[in-house]
Coordinates of C-alpha atoms in Angstrom, one line a residue:
X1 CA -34.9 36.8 -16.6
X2 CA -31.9 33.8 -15.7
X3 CA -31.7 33.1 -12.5
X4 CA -28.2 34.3 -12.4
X5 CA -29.4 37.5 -13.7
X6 CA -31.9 37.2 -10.6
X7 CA -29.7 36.6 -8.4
X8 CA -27.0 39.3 -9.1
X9 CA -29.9 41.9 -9.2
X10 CA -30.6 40.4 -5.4
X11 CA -27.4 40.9 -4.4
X12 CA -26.7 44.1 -6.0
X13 CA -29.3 45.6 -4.0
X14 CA -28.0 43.9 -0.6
X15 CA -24.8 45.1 -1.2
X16 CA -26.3 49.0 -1.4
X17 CA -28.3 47.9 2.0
X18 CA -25.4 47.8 3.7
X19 CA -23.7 50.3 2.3
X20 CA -26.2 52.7 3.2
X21 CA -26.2 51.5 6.8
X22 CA -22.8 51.1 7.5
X23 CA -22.0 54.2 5.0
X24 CA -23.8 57.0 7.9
X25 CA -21.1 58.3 10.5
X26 CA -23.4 55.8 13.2
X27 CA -23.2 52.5 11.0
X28 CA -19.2 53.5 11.0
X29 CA -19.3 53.8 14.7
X30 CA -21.0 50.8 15.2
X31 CA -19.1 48.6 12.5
X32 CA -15.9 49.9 14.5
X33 CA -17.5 48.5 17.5
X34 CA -17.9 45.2 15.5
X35 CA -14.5 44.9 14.1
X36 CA -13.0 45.8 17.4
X37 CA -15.0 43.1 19.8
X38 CA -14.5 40.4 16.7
X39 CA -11.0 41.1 16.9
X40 CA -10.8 41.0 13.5
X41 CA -7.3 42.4 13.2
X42 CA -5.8 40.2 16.2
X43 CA -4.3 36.5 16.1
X44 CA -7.5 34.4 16.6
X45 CA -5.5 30.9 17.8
X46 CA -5.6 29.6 21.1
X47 CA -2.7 27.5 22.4
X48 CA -4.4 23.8 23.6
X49 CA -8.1 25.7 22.9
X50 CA -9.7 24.2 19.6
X51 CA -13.3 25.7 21.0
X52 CA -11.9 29.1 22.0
X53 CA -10.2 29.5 18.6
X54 CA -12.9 28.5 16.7
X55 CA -15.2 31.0 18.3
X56 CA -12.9 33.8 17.8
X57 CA -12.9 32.6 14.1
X58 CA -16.3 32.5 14.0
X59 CA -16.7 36.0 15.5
X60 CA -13.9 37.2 12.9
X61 CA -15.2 35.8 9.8
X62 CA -18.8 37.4 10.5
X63 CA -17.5 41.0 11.1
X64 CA -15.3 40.1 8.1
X65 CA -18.7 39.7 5.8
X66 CA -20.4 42.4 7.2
X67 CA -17.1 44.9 5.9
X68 CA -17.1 43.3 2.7
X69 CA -20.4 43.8 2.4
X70 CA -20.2 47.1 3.6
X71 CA -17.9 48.0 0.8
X72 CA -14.9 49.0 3.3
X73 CA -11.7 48.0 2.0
X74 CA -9.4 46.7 5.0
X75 CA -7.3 49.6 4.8
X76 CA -10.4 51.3 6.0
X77 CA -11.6 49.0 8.2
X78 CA -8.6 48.9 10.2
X79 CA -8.6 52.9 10.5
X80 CA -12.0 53.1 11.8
X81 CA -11.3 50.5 14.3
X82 CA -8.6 52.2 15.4
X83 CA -10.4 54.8 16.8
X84 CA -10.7 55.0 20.5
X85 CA -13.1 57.6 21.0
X86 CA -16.2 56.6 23.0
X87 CA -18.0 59.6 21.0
X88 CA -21.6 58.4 21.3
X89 CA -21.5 55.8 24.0
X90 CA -24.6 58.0 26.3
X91 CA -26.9 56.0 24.9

């Protein structure tokens, strides 16, 4: 087998990894929890901060892997995060 073929087969199955944990209700909850505290959806720049905006772009570009990975389109993303409930949050 290539090592491209290799390495697609790797990835193929990470890809369904995710999508089985971030498919359930819970991994929605929780990737809702992750977009939101990323604040994937809000302006990330910092006036006269270069380490504050680099942070948040760092927080938004790994809760932006984890959704594609995930297999959400942002369409979805954004209406999950949306969400305000607290549904869950006894634990």
């Amino acid at each position: 087998m290539s090592w491209m073929r290799e390495r697609l087969r790797r990835l193929t199955g990470k890809y369904k990894k995710y999508e089985t944990v971030f498919g359930s209700e819970e991994g929605k909850y929780v990737l809702a929890d992750i977009i939101r505290e990323a604040g994937l959806y809000l302006p990330s720049y910092e006036t006269g901060s270069f380490d504050h905006t680099a942070y948040n772009e760092g927080s938004r570009r790994l809760a932006m892997y984890i959704n594609n990975m995930a297999g959400m389109t942002p369409e979805e993303a954004k209406r999950i995060a949306g969400t305000d409930s607290d549904e869950g949050d006894e634990d």
